[in-house]
Short mmCIF file of C-alpha atoms and ligand atoms in Angstrom, two decimals:
data_model
loop_
_atom_site.label_atom_id
_atom_site.label_comp_id
_atom_site.label_asym_id
_atom_site.label_seq_id
_atom_site.Cartn_x
_atom_site.Cartn_y
_atom_site.Cartn_z
CA MET I 1 38.09 236.20 325.56
CA MET I 2 40.99 238.07 323.95
CA LYS I 3 43.07 234.93 323.54
CA ARG I 4 40.22 233.11 321.82
CA MET I 5 39.52 236.07 319.51
CA LEU I 6 43.19 236.15 318.52
CA TRP I 7 43.20 232.44 317.76
CA ILE I 8 40.07 232.72 315.61
CA PHE I 9 41.52 235.77 313.87
CA SER I 10 44.77 234.01 313.03
CA LEU I 11 42.82 230.95 311.96
CA CYS I 12 40.81 233.13 309.53
CA LEU I 13 44.05 234.56 308.17
CA ILE I 14 45.57 231.13 307.66
CA LEU I 15 42.42 229.76 306.02
CA TYR I 16 42.12 232.82 303.82
CA SER I 17 45.73 232.73 302.69
CA CYS I 18 45.56 228.97 302.19
CA LYS I 19 45.39 227.70 298.66
CA GLU I 20 42.26 226.37 297.01
CA PRO I 21 39.58 224.48 298.89
CA LEU I 22 40.59 220.83 299.27
CA THR I 23 40.26 218.94 296.01
CA GLU I 24 38.36 215.65 296.08
CA GLU I 25 41.58 213.76 295.56
CA VAL I 26 43.23 215.34 298.57
CA GLN I 27 40.09 214.96 300.67
CA ALA I 28 40.23 211.24 299.99
CA GLU I 29 43.46 211.14 301.99
CA ILE I 30 42.43 213.47 304.81
CA GLN I 31 39.44 211.71 306.29
CA VAL I 32 39.96 212.89 309.85
CA ILE I 33 37.03 213.39 312.28
CA PRO I 34 36.89 215.85 313.93
CA ARG I 35 38.27 217.98 311.14
CA PRO I 36 41.60 219.57 312.12
CA GLN I 37 41.61 223.38 312.15
CA VAL I 38 44.38 223.87 309.57
CA ILE I 39 45.58 221.26 307.07
CA THR I 40 48.30 221.97 304.53
CA VAL I 41 48.89 219.12 302.13
CA LEU I 42 52.54 218.58 301.13
CA GLU I 43 54.10 216.49 298.35
CA GLY I 44 54.80 212.80 298.88
CA THR I 45 54.17 210.07 301.42
CA PHE I 46 55.74 208.57 304.53
CA GLU I 47 55.85 204.78 304.79
CA MET I 48 56.03 202.91 308.09
CA THR I 49 58.19 199.78 307.75
CA SER I 50 59.92 197.35 310.10
CA LYS I 51 62.83 199.86 310.19
CA THR I 52 60.70 202.73 311.52
CA SER I 53 61.34 203.80 315.11
CA ILE I 54 59.66 206.08 317.66
CA LYS I 55 61.66 208.86 319.29
CA ALA I 56 60.48 210.34 322.60
CA ASN I 57 61.90 211.57 325.87
CA ARG I 58 61.05 210.06 329.23
CA ASP I 59 58.21 212.57 329.81
CA LEU I 60 56.31 211.11 326.82
CA MET I 61 57.12 207.43 327.39
CA VAL I 62 53.48 206.52 328.22
CA GLN I 63 52.27 208.12 324.98
CA ALA I 64 55.11 206.56 322.95
CA GLU I 65 54.25 203.09 324.29
CA GLN I 66 50.57 203.67 323.59
CA LEU I 67 51.44 204.66 319.99
CA ARG I 68 53.59 201.54 319.55
CA ASP I 69 50.75 199.38 320.92
CA TYR I 70 48.20 201.02 318.60
CA LEU I 71 50.33 200.34 315.52
CA SER I 72 51.76 196.90 316.20
CA PRO I 73 48.82 194.40 315.92
CA ALA I 74 47.85 195.26 312.33
CA SER I 75 51.32 196.10 311.00
CA GLY I 76 53.12 193.32 312.83
CA TYR I 77 55.92 195.80 313.67
CA VAL I 78 56.79 196.42 317.31
CA LEU I 79 58.48 199.78 316.75
CA PRO I 80 61.47 200.43 319.04
CA ILE I 81 61.27 203.52 321.26
CA ASN I 82 64.50 205.51 321.59
CA LYS I 83 65.63 208.82 323.01
CA ARG I 84 67.92 209.32 319.99
CA HIS I 85 67.45 208.74 316.29
CA THR I 86 69.01 205.42 315.35
CA GLY I 87 68.58 205.37 311.56
CA GLY I 88 65.57 204.52 309.35
CA ASN I 89 62.53 206.76 309.26
CA LEU I 90 61.07 208.12 312.39
CA ILE I 91 57.95 209.10 314.34
CA GLU I 92 58.99 211.70 316.90
CA LEU I 93 56.90 212.97 319.84
CA LYS I 94 58.05 216.19 321.50
CA LEU I 95 56.80 218.77 324.02
CA LEU I 96 57.66 222.38 323.21
CA ASP I 97 57.21 225.38 325.55
CA GLU I 98 56.74 227.75 322.62
CA LEU I 99 53.52 225.95 321.64
CA SER I 100 51.64 227.36 324.64
CA THR I 101 49.24 229.14 322.24
CA LEU I 102 47.91 225.67 321.37
CA GLY I 103 46.72 225.30 324.97
CA GLU I 104 46.38 222.09 326.96
CA GLU I 105 45.10 219.98 324.07
CA GLY I 106 46.45 221.43 320.81
CA TYR I 107 49.18 219.84 318.70
CA GLU I 108 51.10 220.33 315.49
CA MET I 109 51.96 217.48 313.16
CA THR I 110 54.32 217.56 310.21
CA ILE I 111 54.67 214.51 308.03
CA THR I 112 57.47 214.38 305.46
CA SER I 113 58.76 211.33 303.58
CA LYS I 114 61.40 210.75 306.28
CA LYS I 115 59.70 211.77 309.47
CA VAL I 116 56.47 212.25 311.38
CA LEU I 117 56.87 214.97 313.99
CA ILE I 118 54.10 215.51 316.58
CA THR I 119 54.66 218.44 318.91
CA ALA I 120 52.48 219.95 321.63
CA HIS I 121 52.59 222.07 324.74
CA ARG I 122 51.16 219.26 326.90
CA SER I 123 51.02 215.46 326.71
CA GLN I 124 47.25 215.64 326.12
CA GLY I 125 48.00 217.36 322.79
CA ILE I 126 50.40 214.54 321.90
CA ILE I 127 47.59 212.01 322.55
CA TRP I 128 45.31 213.85 320.11
CA GLY I 129 48.13 214.08 317.54
CA ILE I 130 48.52 210.31 317.82
CA GLN I 131 44.78 209.84 317.19
CA THR I 132 45.00 212.00 314.06
CA LEU I 133 47.97 209.92 312.94
CA ARG I 134 45.97 206.68 313.38
CA GLN I 135 43.15 208.13 311.28
CA LEU I 136 45.59 209.10 308.48
CA PHE I 137 46.89 205.51 308.11
CA PRO I 138 44.92 203.04 305.95
CA VAL I 139 41.88 202.05 308.05
CA GLU I 140 43.19 198.47 308.37
CA ILE I 141 45.58 199.84 311.03
CA LEU I 142 42.64 199.30 313.44
CA ARG I 143 42.73 195.53 312.95
CA GLU I 144 43.86 193.43 315.87
CA ALA I 145 45.98 190.96 313.90
CA ALA I 146 48.59 191.30 311.13
CA VAL I 147 47.19 192.46 307.78
CA ASP I 148 49.05 191.43 304.60
CA ASP I 149 49.48 193.52 301.46
CA VAL I 150 48.86 196.95 302.96
CA ALA I 151 51.44 199.70 302.47
CA TRP I 152 51.37 201.65 305.74
CA GLU I 153 51.56 205.02 304.01
CA LEU I 154 50.68 208.46 305.32
CA PRO I 155 50.11 211.56 303.18
CA CYS I 156 52.69 214.30 303.77
CA VAL I 157 50.90 217.14 305.55
CA ASN I 158 51.22 219.87 308.11
CA ILE I 159 48.37 220.02 310.62
CA LEU I 160 47.85 222.73 313.21
CA ASP I 161 45.04 221.83 315.55
CA LYS I 162 43.37 222.60 318.85
CA PRO I 163 39.84 222.14 320.20
CA ARG I 164 37.09 224.72 320.08
CA PHE I 165 35.65 223.67 323.48
CA GLU I 166 37.37 222.33 326.58
CA TRP I 167 34.55 219.86 327.46
CA ARG I 168 33.55 217.29 324.82
CA GLY I 169 31.63 214.59 326.59
CA LEU I 170 29.37 211.58 326.57
CA MET I 171 27.14 210.63 329.49
CA ILE I 172 26.33 206.97 329.99
CA ASP I 173 23.50 205.97 332.33
CA TYR I 174 24.74 202.99 334.37
CA SER I 175 21.72 202.95 336.67
CA ARG I 176 18.77 201.98 334.46
CA THR I 177 21.05 199.37 332.88
CA PHE I 178 24.48 198.42 334.18
CA TRP I 179 27.30 198.27 331.61
CA ASN I 180 30.35 196.13 332.32
CA ILE I 181 34.04 197.09 332.27
CA SER I 182 34.84 195.78 328.79
CA HIS I 183 31.93 197.72 327.27
CA THR I 184 33.05 200.88 329.05
CA LYS I 185 36.62 200.38 327.80
CA LYS I 186 35.31 200.10 324.24
CA TYR I 187 33.59 203.45 324.73
CA ILE I 188 36.72 205.05 326.17
CA ASP I 189 38.65 203.84 323.09
CA ALA I 190 36.01 205.30 320.76
CA LEU I 191 35.87 208.61 322.64
CA SER I 192 39.64 208.93 322.45
CA TYR I 193 39.74 208.04 318.74
CA TYR I 194 37.41 211.01 318.12
CA LYS I 195 39.15 213.34 320.62
CA MET I 196 36.23 213.40 323.05
CA ASN I 197 37.71 213.96 326.49
CA ARG I 198 35.00 213.35 329.12
CA LEU I 199 33.03 210.23 330.04
CA HIS I 200 30.32 211.32 332.47
CA MET I 201 29.22 208.25 334.45
CA HIS I 202 25.66 208.47 335.77
CA LEU I 203 26.32 205.98 338.59
CA THR I 204 23.27 206.36 340.81
CA ASP I 205 19.52 206.72 340.21
CA ASP I 206 16.22 205.14 341.25
CA GLN I 207 17.05 201.99 339.24
CA GLY I 208 20.30 201.13 341.01
CA TRP I 209 23.44 202.28 342.84
CA ARG I 210 26.49 201.28 340.76
CA ILE I 211 29.61 202.09 342.76
CA GLU I 212 31.07 200.43 345.85
CA ILE I 213 31.25 202.70 348.89
CA GLU I 214 33.21 201.05 351.73
CA LYS I 215 31.37 202.88 354.47
CA TYR I 216 27.90 201.89 353.22
CA PRO I 217 27.96 198.21 352.12
CA ALA I 218 24.16 198.02 351.79
CA LEU I 219 24.38 200.35 348.77
CA THR I 220 25.92 197.51 346.80
CA GLU I 221 24.32 194.58 348.65
CA ILE I 222 20.77 195.94 348.29
CA ALA I 223 20.63 199.12 346.19
CA SER I 224 22.57 197.71 343.21
CA GLN I 225 20.04 194.86 342.67
CA PHE I 226 16.53 195.04 341.23
CA ASP I 227 13.82 193.61 343.49
CA THR I 228 13.56 189.90 342.61
CA VAL I 229 9.82 190.18 341.90
CA TYR I 230 10.73 191.80 338.56
CA HIS I 231 12.93 188.90 337.33
CA GLU I 232 15.38 191.27 335.62
CA PRO I 233 18.28 189.59 333.81
CA ARG I 234 21.34 189.57 336.11
CA GLU I 235 23.61 191.35 333.61
CA ARG I 236 21.50 194.52 333.88
CA GLU I 237 22.34 195.00 337.55
CA GLY I 238 25.52 195.12 339.61
CA TYR I 239 28.16 197.71 340.42
CA TYR I 240 31.77 198.76 339.96
CA SER I 241 34.10 197.81 342.83
CA ARG I 242 36.78 200.25 343.92
CA GLU I 243 39.32 198.19 341.95
CA ASP I 244 37.11 198.36 338.84
CA ILE I 245 36.99 202.16 339.10
CA ARG I 246 40.77 202.41 339.54
CA GLU I 247 41.26 200.22 336.48
CA LEU I 248 38.90 202.34 334.39
CA VAL I 249 40.47 205.61 335.58
CA ARG I 250 43.91 204.39 334.55
CA TYR I 251 42.68 203.07 331.20
CA ALA I 252 40.95 206.37 330.44
CA GLU I 253 43.87 208.55 331.55
CA ALA I 254 46.25 206.80 329.15
CA ARG I 255 43.80 207.68 326.34
CA GLY I 256 43.23 211.30 327.27
CA VAL I 257 39.72 210.77 328.67
CA GLU I 258 38.62 211.99 332.11
CA LEU I 259 35.94 210.04 333.99
CA ILE I 260 33.37 212.27 335.70
CA PRO I 261 31.34 210.58 338.45
CA GLU I 262 27.72 211.57 339.06
CA ILE I 263 26.05 210.94 342.42
CA GLU I 264 22.38 212.00 342.20
CA MET I 265 20.74 214.19 344.84
CA PRO I 266 18.35 215.30 346.28
CA GLY I 267 15.89 213.40 344.00
CA HIS I 268 16.23 210.20 341.90
CA THR I 269 17.46 208.49 345.07
CA THR I 270 14.81 205.88 345.97
CA GLU I 271 17.37 203.07 345.51
CA VAL I 272 19.25 204.58 348.47
CA PHE I 273 16.10 204.32 350.58
CA ALA I 274 15.91 200.60 349.80
CA ALA I 275 19.14 200.35 351.80
CA TYR I 276 19.06 203.37 354.14
CA PRO I 277 15.39 204.45 354.52
CA GLU I 278 16.20 206.78 357.43
CA LEU I 279 17.68 209.32 354.96
CA SER I 280 14.34 210.26 353.36
CA CYS I 281 11.64 212.52 354.81
CA THR I 282 9.18 209.63 355.36
CA GLY I 283 11.65 206.92 356.45
CA ASP I 284 9.77 204.35 354.34
CA THR I 285 11.74 201.37 352.98
CA LEU I 286 11.42 201.30 349.18
CA SER I 287 12.32 198.68 346.60
CA VAL I 288 14.46 198.99 343.47
CA HIS I 289 12.32 198.66 340.35
CA PRO I 290 13.14 198.65 336.61
CA PHE I 291 12.32 201.94 334.84
CA PHE I 292 8.98 201.02 333.29
CA LYS I 293 7.74 199.19 336.42
CA GLY I 294 7.22 202.30 338.54
CA PRO I 295 7.10 206.08 338.39
CA GLY I 296 9.80 207.86 336.33
CA ILE I 297 10.01 210.50 339.05
CA HIS I 298 9.36 209.68 342.72
CA ASN I 299 8.24 212.09 345.40
CA GLU I 300 10.66 210.45 347.86
CA ILE I 301 13.88 212.46 348.03
CA PHE I 302 16.68 213.05 350.55
CA CYS I 303 15.48 214.85 353.68
CA ALA I 304 17.14 218.27 353.67
CA GLY I 305 16.53 218.69 357.41
CA LYS I 306 18.31 215.63 358.81
CA LYS I 307 21.99 215.92 359.62
CA GLU I 308 22.34 212.19 358.75
CA THR I 309 21.65 213.09 355.10
CA PHE I 310 24.67 215.37 354.88
CA GLU I 311 26.86 212.95 356.86
CA PHE I 312 25.96 210.25 354.34
CA LEU I 313 26.55 212.46 351.31
CA GLU I 314 29.88 213.75 352.61
CA ASN I 315 31.13 210.24 353.35
CA VAL I 316 30.07 209.07 349.89
CA LEU I 317 31.59 212.10 348.14
CA SER I 318 34.78 211.69 350.12
CA GLU I 319 35.29 208.15 348.79
CA VAL I 320 34.22 209.20 345.28
CA SER I 321 36.73 212.10 345.31
CA GLU I 322 39.51 209.72 346.25
CA LEU I 323 38.68 207.25 343.49
CA PHE I 324 38.21 209.76 340.66
CA PRO I 325 41.05 212.24 339.99
CA SER I 326 38.65 214.44 337.97
CA GLU I 327 38.45 218.20 338.47
CA TYR I 328 34.61 217.96 338.60
CA ILE I 329 31.98 215.96 340.45
CA HIS I 330 28.41 215.90 339.12
CA ILE I 331 25.70 215.94 341.78
CA GLY I 332 22.63 215.55 339.57
CA GLY I 333 20.03 217.91 341.01
CA ASP I 334 17.38 217.23 338.34
CA GLU I 335 13.70 216.37 338.66
CA ALA I 336 13.38 216.64 342.46
CA PRO I 337 9.72 217.14 343.48
CA LYS I 338 9.47 219.06 346.73
CA VAL I 339 6.06 217.74 347.82
CA LEU I 340 7.41 215.91 350.86
CA TRP I 341 9.68 218.80 351.87
CA LYS I 342 6.51 220.94 352.22
CA THR I 343 5.16 218.76 355.04
CA CYS I 344 8.36 217.37 356.60
CA PRO I 345 8.98 219.01 360.02
CA HIS I 346 12.79 218.58 359.62
CA CYS I 347 12.82 220.33 356.24
CA GLN I 348 10.47 223.10 357.40
CA ARG I 349 12.73 223.72 360.43
CA VAL I 350 15.68 224.45 358.07
CA ILE I 351 13.54 226.79 355.94
CA LYS I 352 12.68 228.74 359.10
CA GLU I 353 16.16 228.65 360.61
CA TYR I 354 17.84 230.03 357.47
CA SER I 355 14.95 232.35 356.51
CA LEU I 356 14.50 230.61 353.15
CA LYS I 357 11.59 231.73 351.01
CA ASP I 358 10.34 228.33 349.89
CA GLU I 359 11.28 224.75 348.97
CA ASP I 360 13.10 225.93 345.80
CA GLU I 361 15.39 227.97 348.03
CA LEU I 362 15.76 224.91 350.25
CA GLN I 363 17.04 222.96 347.22
CA SER I 364 19.46 225.77 346.46
CA TRP I 365 20.60 225.74 350.14
CA PHE I 366 21.01 221.92 349.93
CA ILE I 367 23.19 222.19 346.82
CA ARG I 368 25.32 224.94 348.41
CA GLN I 369 26.03 222.70 351.44
CA VAL I 370 27.18 219.95 349.12
CA GLU I 371 29.17 222.35 346.95
CA GLY I 372 31.03 223.62 350.04
CA TYR I 373 32.04 220.05 350.82
CA ILE I 374 33.08 219.29 347.23
CA GLN I 375 35.20 222.46 347.16
CA SER I 376 36.87 221.43 350.44
CA LYS I 377 38.05 218.35 348.51
CA GLY I 378 39.55 220.61 345.83
CA LYS I 379 36.84 219.82 343.27
CA LYS I 380 34.21 221.74 341.32
CA LEU I 381 30.47 221.04 341.22
CA ILE I 382 28.38 220.37 338.13
CA GLY I 383 24.61 219.92 338.20
CA TRP I 384 21.69 219.56 335.79
CA ASP I 385 19.97 222.86 335.00
CA GLU I 386 17.37 222.53 337.79
CA ILE I 387 20.14 223.69 340.17
CA THR I 388 19.45 227.19 338.83
CA GLU I 389 16.04 227.13 340.58
CA GLY I 390 15.92 228.97 343.88
CA GLY I 391 19.18 230.84 343.29
CA LEU I 392 22.44 229.48 341.90
CA SER I 393 25.94 229.59 343.38
CA GLY I 394 28.28 231.61 341.13
CA THR I 395 30.88 228.83 341.05
CA ALA I 396 28.66 225.92 339.97
CA THR I 397 28.83 224.65 336.38
CA VAL I 398 25.42 224.05 334.84
CA MET I 399 24.64 221.24 332.43
CA PHE I 400 21.73 222.47 330.29
CA TRP I 401 19.45 219.66 329.17
CA ARG I 402 15.94 221.17 328.97
CA ALA I 403 15.72 222.52 325.45
CA GLY I 404 12.86 224.85 326.41
CA MET I 405 14.84 226.50 329.23
CA GLU I 406 16.98 228.83 327.14
CA ASN I 407 16.11 231.88 329.21
CA ALA I 408 17.41 230.20 332.36
CA LEU I 409 20.49 229.22 330.36
CA LEU I 410 21.12 232.79 329.24
CA SER I 411 20.59 234.21 332.72
CA ALA I 412 23.05 231.68 334.21
CA VAL I 413 25.59 232.80 331.59
CA GLU I 414 24.86 236.43 332.40
CA GLN I 415 25.39 235.67 336.09
CA GLY I 416 28.83 234.28 335.19
CA ASN I 417 28.29 230.53 335.51
CA MET I 418 30.00 228.13 333.14
CA VAL I 419 27.63 225.99 331.07
CA ILE I 420 27.79 222.68 329.23
CA LEU I 421 25.26 222.22 326.43
CA THR I 422 23.45 218.94 326.24
CA PRO I 423 19.92 219.90 325.12
CA THR I 424 17.23 217.29 324.49
CA SER I 425 16.75 218.86 321.04
CA HIS I 426 20.19 217.78 319.74
CA CYS I 427 22.13 215.75 322.32
CA TYR I 428 19.81 213.05 323.70
CA PHE I 429 21.10 209.99 321.91
CA ASP I 430 18.53 207.65 323.50
CA TYR I 431 15.95 209.49 321.34
CA THR I 432 15.09 207.99 317.95
CA TYR I 433 16.79 209.10 314.72
CA ASP I 434 13.37 210.37 313.55
CA ARG I 435 13.55 212.92 316.34
CA ILE I 436 17.27 213.70 316.26
CA SER I 437 18.78 212.78 312.91
CA THR I 438 22.54 212.55 312.47
CA GLU I 439 22.47 215.80 310.50
CA LYS I 440 20.44 217.57 313.20
CA VAL I 441 23.23 217.06 315.74
CA TYR I 442 25.47 219.12 313.43
CA SER I 443 23.05 222.04 313.83
CA LEU I 444 23.61 222.37 317.60
CA GLU I 445 25.35 225.53 316.42
CA SER I 446 22.00 227.36 316.57
CA ILE I 447 22.03 227.11 320.38
CA ILE I 448 25.77 227.73 320.73
CA ASP I 449 25.27 230.93 318.70
CA LYS I 450 22.86 232.42 321.23
CA ILE I 451 25.38 232.12 324.06
CA GLU I 452 28.34 233.12 321.93
CA THR I 453 26.74 236.46 321.20
CA LEU I 454 26.38 236.96 324.97
CA ASN I 455 29.70 235.55 326.23
CA PRO I 456 31.51 232.74 324.37
CA GLU I 457 33.93 232.22 327.24
CA LYS I 458 31.15 230.77 329.38
CA ILE I 459 30.59 227.70 327.21
CA LEU I 460 32.69 224.97 328.77
CA GLY I 461 31.54 222.59 326.09
CA VAL I 462 29.07 220.11 324.66
CA GLN I 463 27.93 216.64 325.64
CA ALA I 464 25.76 213.77 324.40
CA ASN I 465 23.59 211.92 326.90
CA PHE I 466 22.55 208.29 326.70
CA TRP I 467 19.82 207.21 329.15
CA SER I 468 19.58 203.43 329.30
CA HIS I 469 15.90 202.78 330.05
CA ILE I 470 14.85 201.92 326.46
CA ASP I 471 17.89 200.44 324.67
CA ARG I 472 19.33 197.99 327.17
CA THR I 473 21.61 195.78 325.04
CA GLU I 474 25.14 196.64 323.91
CA PRO I 475 24.33 196.61 320.15
CA GLY I 476 21.17 198.65 320.82
CA MET I 477 23.12 201.23 322.79
CA ASP I 478 25.85 201.42 320.11
CA ARG I 479 23.26 202.05 317.38
CA GLN I 480 21.76 204.93 319.34
CA ILE I 481 25.12 206.58 320.02
CA PHE I 482 26.84 205.99 316.67
CA PRO I 483 27.29 207.69 314.30
CA ARG I 484 25.75 210.69 316.15
CA LEU I 485 28.72 210.82 318.53
CA LEU I 486 31.09 211.51 315.61
CA VAL I 487 28.96 214.50 314.66
CA LEU I 488 29.11 215.94 318.16
CA ALA I 489 32.86 215.28 318.26
CA GLU I 490 33.28 217.62 315.29
CA VAL I 491 30.88 220.26 316.68
CA GLY I 492 32.86 220.27 319.93
CA TRP I 493 36.32 220.31 318.37
CA THR I 494 36.23 222.17 315.06
CA GLU I 495 35.64 225.93 314.84
CA ALA I 496 32.28 226.70 313.18
CA LEU I 497 33.87 228.70 310.35
CA ASN I 498 35.93 225.66 309.49
CA ARG I 499 33.26 223.02 309.00
CA GLU I 500 30.10 222.30 307.05
CA TRP I 501 27.77 219.34 306.71
CA ASP I 502 28.49 218.74 303.01
CA HIS I 503 32.16 218.33 303.83
CA PHE I 504 31.49 216.23 306.94
CA SER I 505 29.01 213.82 305.42
CA PRO I 506 31.41 212.00 303.00
CA ARG I 507 34.02 211.79 305.76
CA LEU I 508 31.40 210.16 308.01
CA GLU I 509 30.70 207.54 305.30
CA HIS I 510 34.41 206.73 305.28
CA HIS I 511 34.37 206.26 309.07
CA TYR I 512 31.73 203.51 308.99
CA GLN I 513 34.62 201.20 308.11
CA SER I 514 36.51 202.39 311.20
CA LEU I 515 33.45 201.74 313.39
CA ASP I 516 33.23 198.20 311.97
CA LEU I 517 36.83 197.57 312.93
CA LEU I 518 36.32 199.08 316.39
CA ASP I 519 33.49 196.53 316.95
CA ILE I 520 30.91 199.30 317.16
CA TYR I 521 27.37 198.91 315.80
CA TYR I 522 25.87 202.00 314.20
CA THR I 523 22.80 203.31 312.42
CA ASP I 524 23.31 204.09 308.74
CA GLU I 525 20.31 206.36 308.02
ZN1 ZN G 1 12.59 216.22 355.24
#
């Protein structure tokens, strides 16, 4: 708490002592989203030419190569990377111990006519500095082939920057509609460009299991396919192999994005019972149906009283933990009706054995078993806000999605749990723009405020969710997510005192050109 207060205090001082508000002319050059915390505009420009080189030590070689690869297609220059300065002007990347106040993700960038210097405490900060640098170049730098007649100039500035929240995410639903590797890579690129650092992958749900698990081949042979009676187009089903996941993890890591796997339980699991019916209370074999061809919520859920259920979940989570290096695993936990638990002898036996009050407490007991296993793998558990029902473990992180459940949200914060805000009122990007306009996303602050007055340290961050039951084509999905994602990127990164809609809106207009060049469709309201 103290550290954050100090940072905000010094930020206020810097902003207060800083010169005039940005003039329109200067703003035209600084079109960065999310807005950096402190920008000081200096005299002059830096020009990248064929003589420019990149200077970096071995510990930043991955980032230096990524920078070179970002800049070379459009400019036609393959900038040499050296440990020493070899003449000509220079882009230098450097880690500095004394920048620890900038945290894991902050960076400082100084651009003079001779040199661009990006410094940070950690390599993640260098990645974000590089993304700011890309946004400061003429937008044509995003082109994938040489562009003639563009001077690759940067305005001379000093930027001091670090994120407001640690978690700035997007959830993609891969179950209702499967999205292939190249589409996911496009999203990782876009997230990184806007300094969003988490891609939450909703990999399992009633409409399909989307990740290969070696121990349970029927999950991919049966549960990843829609029942043929529905004649669903083939591209909407399928799964990621272990090699696909490794490839995506590596791609995301190089761009500063962490992939967070979600394995749903105890509800939204009927696709599992198409392959392994013995894991439910009834043991009935179910079929996998498209979203609008069956109930949105099924009564069939994992049996909490069978030891086979926990064996299955532990084996699955063990393989998932190995594939994903993330600190967190999401276990779903939402919309689980307990009708069948009420009459299942196995479930009732557990309620009696552990003196649980009711089926809500049984769900809480279920989640604690799974959390114990996840912790034994060195990971932390995240669940949707229903995991607060029936008593919540103090170490679980809660993803709040039900906009009407603010009291539960505040009591979880009071109890000491970390929370991620993703309310239906502002963050559900499968909703229409009539319901959540681009500007409305900017006002998520009203909910953040309520927690901040209680305990700001408990907000891990913010996230947008995209459920794929309505918009099931790539352009359709893009238009739902963009440009709203850019708005959330700024809410998650930039301190509230440092941003306002009237300043953001013209910058957003400027970024439509970037979205075009990134091959992203968007809705221009
Ligand atoms: Zn049962």
